[in-house]
Amino acid sequence: MSYNHFFPTSIKNALSNDPPGAWIPKIPTDCIRLHRGYPASSLVPYDEIKSAVNTLIDNEHDLPLHYLGSAQVGLLKEKIQRRLSERGIVVKDAELLVTSGSSQALDLIARTLLDQTAVVFMEAPTYMEALETFKNYTKQVISVPIDEHGLKVDVLETLLLKRKQEQLPMPRFMYTIPSFHNPSGVTMNPERRHRLLQLASTFDFLIVEDDAYGELSFSEKPIPLKVTDPEQRVLHVGSLSKVVAPGMRIGWIAGAEKLVSACNWFKKDLDHPFAQATIGTYLQHTDLEQHITQLRNAYRSRRDVLVAALEQSMPEYVKWTIPGGGYFVWLHVPNVDTSLLLEKSLSEGVSFIPGKYFFLTPSEGKYYLRLSFSYEEPERMVEGIQKIGELITENYT
Amino acid sequence: MSYNHFFPTSIKNALSNDPPGAWIPKIPTDCIRLHRGYPASSLVPYDEIKSAVNTLIDNEHDLPLHYLGSAQVGLLKEKIQRRLSERGIVVKDAELLVTSGSSQALDLIARTLLDQTAVVFMEAPTYMEALETFKNYTKQVISVPIDEHGLKVDVLETLLLKRKQEQLPMPRFMYTIPSFHNPSGVTMNPERRHRLLQLASTFDFLIVEDDAYGELSFSEKPIPLKVTDPEQRVLHVGSLSKVVAPGMRIGWIAGAEKLVSACNWFKKDLDHPFAQATIGTYLQHTDLEQHITQLRNAYRSRRDVLVAALEQSMPEYVKWTIPGGGYFVWLHVPNVDTSLLLEKSLSEGVSFIPGKYFFLTPSEGKYYLRLSFSYEEPERMVEGIQKIGELITENYT
């Protein structure tokens, strides 16, 4: 039986895209994983999370193991709310939705705002999972380039004006990662942030601000778009994946009540009360500010190690921007097809992600690659960069 | 700002339904919770789950706290696969998808098979959360009545024939809870199961078999529809919520590879690796068969307590079917509007769910209510039933 006739057209369209996770390299054992956007093993507070589970179950027995039950679920929300307000994002209860990681947040936003006729703007390059998610809902994804200061708002404006002249629909939203961008590591400057908010108002669209790395600043702390959002056009998406542990799947959406409650409508009970109660308990016993400071210091020195290794190992024509935070360095390797380079690199035991996966039009990413300095220990990182450098020098110079 | 213009029509339609969870009574403190489809506190293996977390983190440190990492996630899938095969459901790897509870399973099935033009058949009454979920995708939900032997397949056949004559589209799927039905407690007999499968073949639709309570048999074990499904038309949805702990959100879909892989496409990483690794570890150290036997005995005696209390406390015109398994007894209380009865009952400190929430057409459920014998301890259950009985006798006899 073919089953094809059971699928709606929109689903058939979605299934014609690359499958989810197509970008994950098939990794040989013991590979140096420079592709991985995971926190470092040594920086995941697993003992504290274990203690939190013990405390939680010792105090509450079966309560946190039901659909609803533990008050720590509410505590988690409070803790997130407080942390956001410390960063200048003041939201009421009904303006904040705790989700299963930012993945669920983005999926819920797409689900409530997109259909086959909807237009979405994204940066190029952009987070590949967001691209996968939005492409599951609409074919009308449009890219706007970035440079070392973030989103090119002038190009955005031109695009918007042209659409207006041609009477084409405006985007439902612009998806952006303004701070410590994935994959490029760049941060949108304040002038551009201001201009983006103005354009959203003028042309009447929403902004989805993915702030996954926003807390991990190595020097200056960028101010989230959501902080200066008088018209409530920004849906701020955040997560504890990069600052606590990704497997606990704690994320959120902060935004206008009407939008957040629509997302909640479709979330129903698809989140995880046990994970939420566990992290609520963990946060009760943790100085989050201190923990994040420790992460900032650790990742800053890892970045320094990676950048130093690049300077040592890469031929001169290879370029990168030094990120002010986050997990990633984005390499421009002119005339080197990074998909082919990955094959060679994997056989030498080093992984990275080829640039093509971060673009709506994969060919735009052909000469780029993403390196992560978050996951591997410094010595292995240096070893990995040396090998990639050698491969480029040997094969392409 | 109204935001309304940002929502696609399908979403506006969905948001015009009752909000999710509208059926949950607003409960006073210390209420006897006969509405709750939760496992009994004393039957949730919280100490074993705590041990599983400790074992897991002691052995694997941060591994289970990443997106991917712990091999126990794979082990969980194997354990589910083995358990299904013990029940006669033999599925290959690609035919089984582990989900965040059966809620996510149903949502993924709806998402991949439904759009605004799709027709869905459901039993009347049916599981209110499935009803909520499907109504989020289509307005074309059609009810088929049940009686004490389950789905009325003769009515189903008449409906299908009529649609065929009128050249109306066939349902994408029929959603059924064949064993220990929620809310009615009834079980579809073997002849009707056979007939349903035949009809699916003749009229070319799929069957979504919700087997949430299938393991909790008090005497005879019904054979799942999926066991006799040569054409692979059945999507078997199951869950550990009723046999381990609902808050761990472990469910699954077993069915044709093509359908399961479409669900997986949209699932992406919206499940919970930590919860899955924890339950994988728990199952490694548990004799599940023995645990389920213990549950069957415990819930059987709770059922007996509830039924005895009903016999003692209810006026003669109140009717119910004695369930052969599961969590629920379904009361028919002729001429008593159970929504009004609930108000009185809550003020006496006893909750239940009025029948209307289990029907597409709420008025059909006006004189019914669902009682759960799973959650409250026997003495409190008896006390609750006595109070409801008194209220009915005093106010309506």
XYZ file of C-alpha atoms in Angstrom, chain A:
397
model
C 0.000 0.000 0.000
C 1.415 3.416 -0.884
C -0.318 5.543 1.787
C 0.420 8.600 -0.332
C -3.238 9.386 -0.815
C -3.670 9.713 2.946
C -1.293 12.666 3.187
C -2.526 16.246 2.689
C -0.663 18.247 0.027
C 1.115 20.368 2.614
C 2.554 17.208 4.180
C 3.649 15.815 0.824
C 5.437 19.114 0.234
C 7.153 18.937 3.612
C 8.214 15.333 3.052
C 9.913 16.366 -0.185
C 12.470 18.441 1.770
C 15.688 17.013 3.167
C 14.878 14.805 6.147
C 15.370 16.286 9.615
C 18.936 15.981 10.843
C 20.370 15.532 7.334
C 23.170 17.847 8.415
C 24.432 15.553 11.198
C 27.652 13.981 9.893
C 27.908 10.182 10.076
C 30.612 10.110 12.683
C 33.345 7.490 13.041
C 34.161 6.422 16.604
C 36.501 8.649 18.538
C 36.047 11.496 16.127
C 36.896 15.024 17.294
C 33.419 16.499 17.255
C 33.721 20.085 16.122
C 30.242 19.876 14.598
C 28.505 19.533 17.920
C 26.535 22.443 19.315
C 26.423 20.739 22.709
C 27.646 22.175 25.981
C 30.937 20.731 27.204
C 30.517 17.561 29.259
C 32.468 19.105 32.102
C 30.099 22.102 32.160
C 26.846 20.164 32.387
C 25.800 20.149 36.065
C 24.855 16.476 36.104
C 25.540 15.937 39.790
C 23.381 18.900 40.699
C 20.598 17.645 38.440
C 20.853 14.217 40.044
C 20.567 15.869 43.458
C 17.584 17.849 42.243
C 15.812 14.629 41.215
C 16.570 13.064 44.588
C 15.340 16.105 46.491
C 12.261 16.349 44.347
C 11.213 12.709 44.692
C 12.169 12.504 48.371
C 9.994 15.534 49.081
C 7.109 14.935 46.735
C 7.093 11.178 45.997
C 4.894 10.487 42.975
C 3.688 14.091 42.596
C 6.226 15.189 39.964
C 5.601 11.985 38.003
C 1.997 12.854 37.141
C 0.775 15.083 34.334
C 0.359 17.890 36.798
C 1.351 17.806 40.378
C 4.601 19.352 41.467
C 4.595 23.008 42.434
C 8.185 23.075 41.188
C 6.809 23.335 37.652
C 5.386 26.727 38.595
C 8.628 27.594 40.343
C 10.559 26.959 37.146
C 8.360 29.433 35.346
C 8.916 32.001 38.092
C 12.659 31.514 37.906
C 12.635 32.011 34.145
C 10.433 35.086 34.540
C 12.812 36.535 37.112
C 15.869 35.855 34.981
C 14.218 37.500 31.980
C 13.340 40.556 34.030
C 16.972 40.837 35.167
C 17.792 41.091 31.478
C 15.173 43.797 30.928
C 12.412 41.562 29.608
C 9.452 42.107 31.875
C 6.587 39.743 31.098
C 3.377 38.851 32.849
C 2.388 35.245 33.550
C 0.229 35.028 30.465
C 3.036 36.394 28.316
C 5.426 33.549 29.094
C 5.094 29.946 27.991
C 7.540 27.285 29.121
C 8.192 24.806 26.301
C 10.126 21.626 25.615
C 13.250 23.423 24.558
C 13.404 26.139 21.947
C 12.629 23.458 19.341
C 9.092 23.216 20.634
C 8.922 26.993 20.938
C 9.817 27.457 17.258
C 7.519 24.649 16.205
C 4.584 26.153 18.107
C 5.231 29.582 16.644
C 5.354 28.115 13.146
C 2.251 26.097 13.818
C 0.191 29.050 14.977
C 1.430 31.628 12.468
C 2.213 29.738 9.284
C 0.327 27.943 6.591
C 1.173 27.214 2.954
C 0.432 30.806 1.975
C 2.565 32.412 4.688
C 5.859 34.133 4.025
C 8.765 33.877 6.484
C 11.990 35.868 6.424
C 15.148 34.326 7.819
C 18.771 35.301 7.964
C 21.239 33.675 5.583
C 22.951 31.746 7.025
C 20.591 30.640 9.796
C 19.994 27.878 12.338
C 19.371 24.743 10.287
C 16.743 23.310 12.596
C 14.666 26.473 12.406
C 14.964 26.287 8.624
C 13.810 22.638 8.687
C 10.900 23.540 10.963
C 9.638 26.481 8.943
C 9.985 24.568 5.674
C 7.632 21.985 7.138
C 4.931 24.659 7.112
C 5.536 26.815 4.055
C 7.548 26.896 0.866
C 7.715 30.679 1.035
C 10.861 31.152 3.064
C 12.921 34.162 2.010
C 16.535 34.798 2.991
C 18.076 38.076 4.066
C 21.874 38.224 4.226
C 23.964 39.042 7.282
C 27.451 40.473 7.656
C 29.769 40.917 10.636
C 27.294 43.345 12.237
C 24.349 40.995 11.886
C 21.257 41.214 9.711
C 21.618 43.547 6.743
C 18.638 45.731 7.504
C 19.152 47.788 4.357
C 18.659 44.687 2.222
C 15.672 43.772 4.357
C 14.151 47.189 3.768
C 14.659 46.944 0.016
C 13.001 43.537 -0.025
C 10.053 44.801 1.975
C 9.585 47.893 -0.188
C 9.701 45.785 -3.318
C 7.093 43.391 -1.929
C 4.915 46.317 -1.037
C 5.194 47.812 -4.538
C 4.407 44.442 -6.077
C 1.540 43.958 -3.622
C 3.036 40.735 -2.359
C 2.170 39.646 1.172
C 4.398 40.803 3.988
C 6.187 38.154 6.041
C 4.292 36.817 9.043
C 7.575 37.100 10.878
C 11.287 37.631 10.520
C 13.267 34.948 12.338
C 16.557 36.266 13.675
C 19.329 35.189 16.053
C 20.584 38.644 16.946
C 23.146 37.657 19.571
C 26.045 35.238 18.977
C 24.371 33.999 15.869
C 24.257 30.345 14.915
C 26.243 29.538 12.795
C 28.131 32.777 12.192
C 28.836 33.924 15.745
C 28.099 37.562 14.833
C 25.950 39.940 16.867
C 23.542 42.467 15.428
C 24.595 45.993 16.364
C 22.239 48.329 18.250
C 21.491 50.540 15.217
C 20.365 47.571 13.185
C 18.296 46.215 16.045
C 16.539 49.544 16.255
C 15.992 49.626 12.486
C 14.630 46.065 12.436
C 12.032 46.975 15.058
C 11.073 50.058 13.042
C 10.683 48.031 9.865
C 8.499 45.491 11.660
C 6.231 48.327 12.696
C 6.183 50.038 9.304
C 5.559 46.902 7.298
C 3.488 45.139 9.966
C 5.276 41.894 10.658
C 6.366 40.039 13.784
C 9.896 39.229 14.905
C 10.948 35.869 16.297
C 14.067 36.528 18.346
C 15.997 33.320 18.969
C 18.131 34.097 21.984
C 19.587 30.607 22.539
C 23.099 31.973 23.113
C 22.217 35.417 24.444
C 23.434 34.700 27.977
C 26.821 33.464 26.845
C 28.528 36.811 26.294
C 32.319 37.002 26.588
C 32.508 40.777 26.965
C 29.631 43.084 26.010
C 26.111 41.897 26.768
C 23.835 42.618 23.837
C 20.382 43.930 24.712
C 17.637 41.587 23.477
C 15.223 42.959 20.887
C 12.379 42.149 23.255
C 13.619 44.807 25.710
C 12.672 47.636 23.334
C 9.450 46.321 21.868
C 6.639 48.785 22.649
C 4.316 47.295 20.028
C 4.822 43.735 21.301
C 5.959 42.477 17.921
C 8.789 40.353 19.271
C 8.387 36.729 20.265
C 11.452 36.109 22.375
C 12.525 32.452 22.307
C 14.996 31.228 24.882
C 16.266 28.027 26.376
C 18.259 26.517 29.210
C 19.878 24.075 26.778
C 23.095 26.048 26.482
C 23.336 27.136 30.108
C 22.080 24.046 31.970
C 21.486 20.893 29.907
C 19.912 20.393 26.496
C 18.428 16.982 27.321
C 16.153 18.514 29.935
C 14.377 20.368 27.135
C 13.523 23.609 28.890
C 12.726 26.528 26.634
C 10.223 29.353 26.474
C 8.379 31.936 24.451
C 7.930 35.438 25.850
C 5.625 37.726 23.930
C 2.190 39.238 23.458
C -0.450 37.362 25.448
C -2.571 36.685 22.388
C 0.297 35.041 20.520
C 1.595 33.145 23.529
C -1.838 31.814 24.383
C -2.298 30.580 20.815
C 0.987 28.682 21.163
C -0.186 27.277 24.486
C -3.384 26.105 22.813
C -1.404 23.792 20.571
C 1.158 22.848 23.179
C -1.522 21.250 25.360
C 0.303 18.692 27.495
C 3.168 18.084 25.131
C 5.718 19.365 27.601
C 7.447 17.449 30.381
C 6.306 18.058 33.934
C 9.017 15.844 35.448
C 11.822 17.621 33.603
C 10.322 20.984 34.498
C 9.954 20.106 38.164
C 13.522 18.783 38.208
C 14.957 21.972 36.730
C 12.733 24.084 38.975
C 14.308 22.283 41.914
C 17.786 22.585 40.429
C 17.382 26.343 40.050
C 16.152 26.622 43.618
C 19.504 25.305 44.793
C 21.748 27.029 42.261
C 23.102 30.512 41.871
C 22.312 30.779 38.179
C 24.207 34.050 37.743
C 27.329 32.466 39.168
C 26.873 29.351 37.050
C 26.505 31.445 33.910
C 29.553 33.512 34.801
C 31.521 30.295 35.061
C 30.231 29.211 31.654
C 31.148 32.560 30.117
C 34.693 32.251 31.389
C 35.010 28.658 30.254
C 33.618 29.238 26.778
C 35.606 32.450 26.352
C 38.832 30.580 26.948
C 37.703 27.798 24.613
C 36.985 30.382 21.971
C 40.449 31.814 22.493
C 41.954 28.357 22.097
C 40.028 27.745 18.903
C 40.852 31.120 17.407
C 44.538 30.751 18.290
C 44.559 27.314 16.669
C 42.928 28.739 13.560
C 45.539 31.486 13.355
C 48.249 28.865 13.652
C 46.835 26.268 11.308
C 44.844 27.927 8.555
C 46.225 29.286 5.278
C 45.972 33.020 5.040
C 42.996 33.120 2.684
C 40.750 31.384 5.223
C 38.691 33.988 7.123
C 36.543 34.082 10.222
C 34.895 36.511 12.600
C 35.818 36.320 16.269
C 32.540 35.776 18.121
C 31.722 37.827 21.200
C 29.844 34.912 22.759
C 28.051 31.680 22.067
C 29.426 28.402 20.742
C 30.547 28.903 17.148
C 33.139 30.196 14.730
C 32.159 30.442 11.077
C 34.880 29.873 8.542
C 35.002 31.198 5.012
C 37.233 28.911 2.968
C 37.177 30.370 -0.564
C 37.119 27.792 -3.360
C 36.997 24.855 -0.958
C 33.794 22.838 -1.218
C 33.273 22.156 2.469
C 31.075 19.100 1.831
C 34.004 17.418 0.090
C 36.353 18.712 2.766
C 34.148 17.076 5.405
C 34.556 13.661 3.783
C 38.323 13.987 3.982
C 38.117 15.426 7.462
C 35.918 12.634 8.783
C 38.368 10.071 7.491
C 40.983 11.922 9.542
C 38.673 11.796 12.549
C 37.451 15.397 12.713
C 33.897 16.623 12.172
C 32.357 20.018 11.416
C 29.183 21.164 9.672
C 29.452 22.228 6.038
C 28.001 25.652 5.351
C 25.360 24.485 2.888
C 23.014 23.262 5.617
C 22.608 26.759 7.029
C 21.230 28.266 3.838
C 17.886 28.063 2.157
C 19.902 27.937 -1.066
C 22.587 25.428 -0.130
C 25.066 26.566 -2.787
C 25.479 29.869 -0.926
C 27.146 27.969 1.870
C 29.481 25.892 -0.278
C 32.676 27.649 0.888
C 31.735 27.998 4.541
C 31.818 25.719 7.555
C 30.816 25.893 11.212
C 33.164 24.980 14.028
C 31.971 24.590 17.569
C 34.252 25.403 20.477
C 31.710 24.346 23.081
C 31.917 20.587 23.166
C 35.429 19.230 22.721
C 38.151 19.674 25.291
C 40.777 22.298 24.299
C 43.602 19.892 23.363
C 41.360 17.891 21.079
C 39.992 21.081 19.589
C 43.527 22.200 18.686
C 44.309 18.783 17.235
C 41.143 18.899 15.149
C 41.867 22.374 13.788
C 45.412 21.345 12.896
C 44.066 18.435 10.868
C 41.507 20.559 9.041
C 44.215 23.167 8.372
C 46.528 20.507 6.951
C 43.766 19.125 4.738
C 43.023 22.558 3.311
C 46.704 23.338 2.776
C 47.473 19.974 1.182
C 44.460 19.753 -1.058
C 43.517 23.257 -2.002
C 46.516 25.596 -1.847
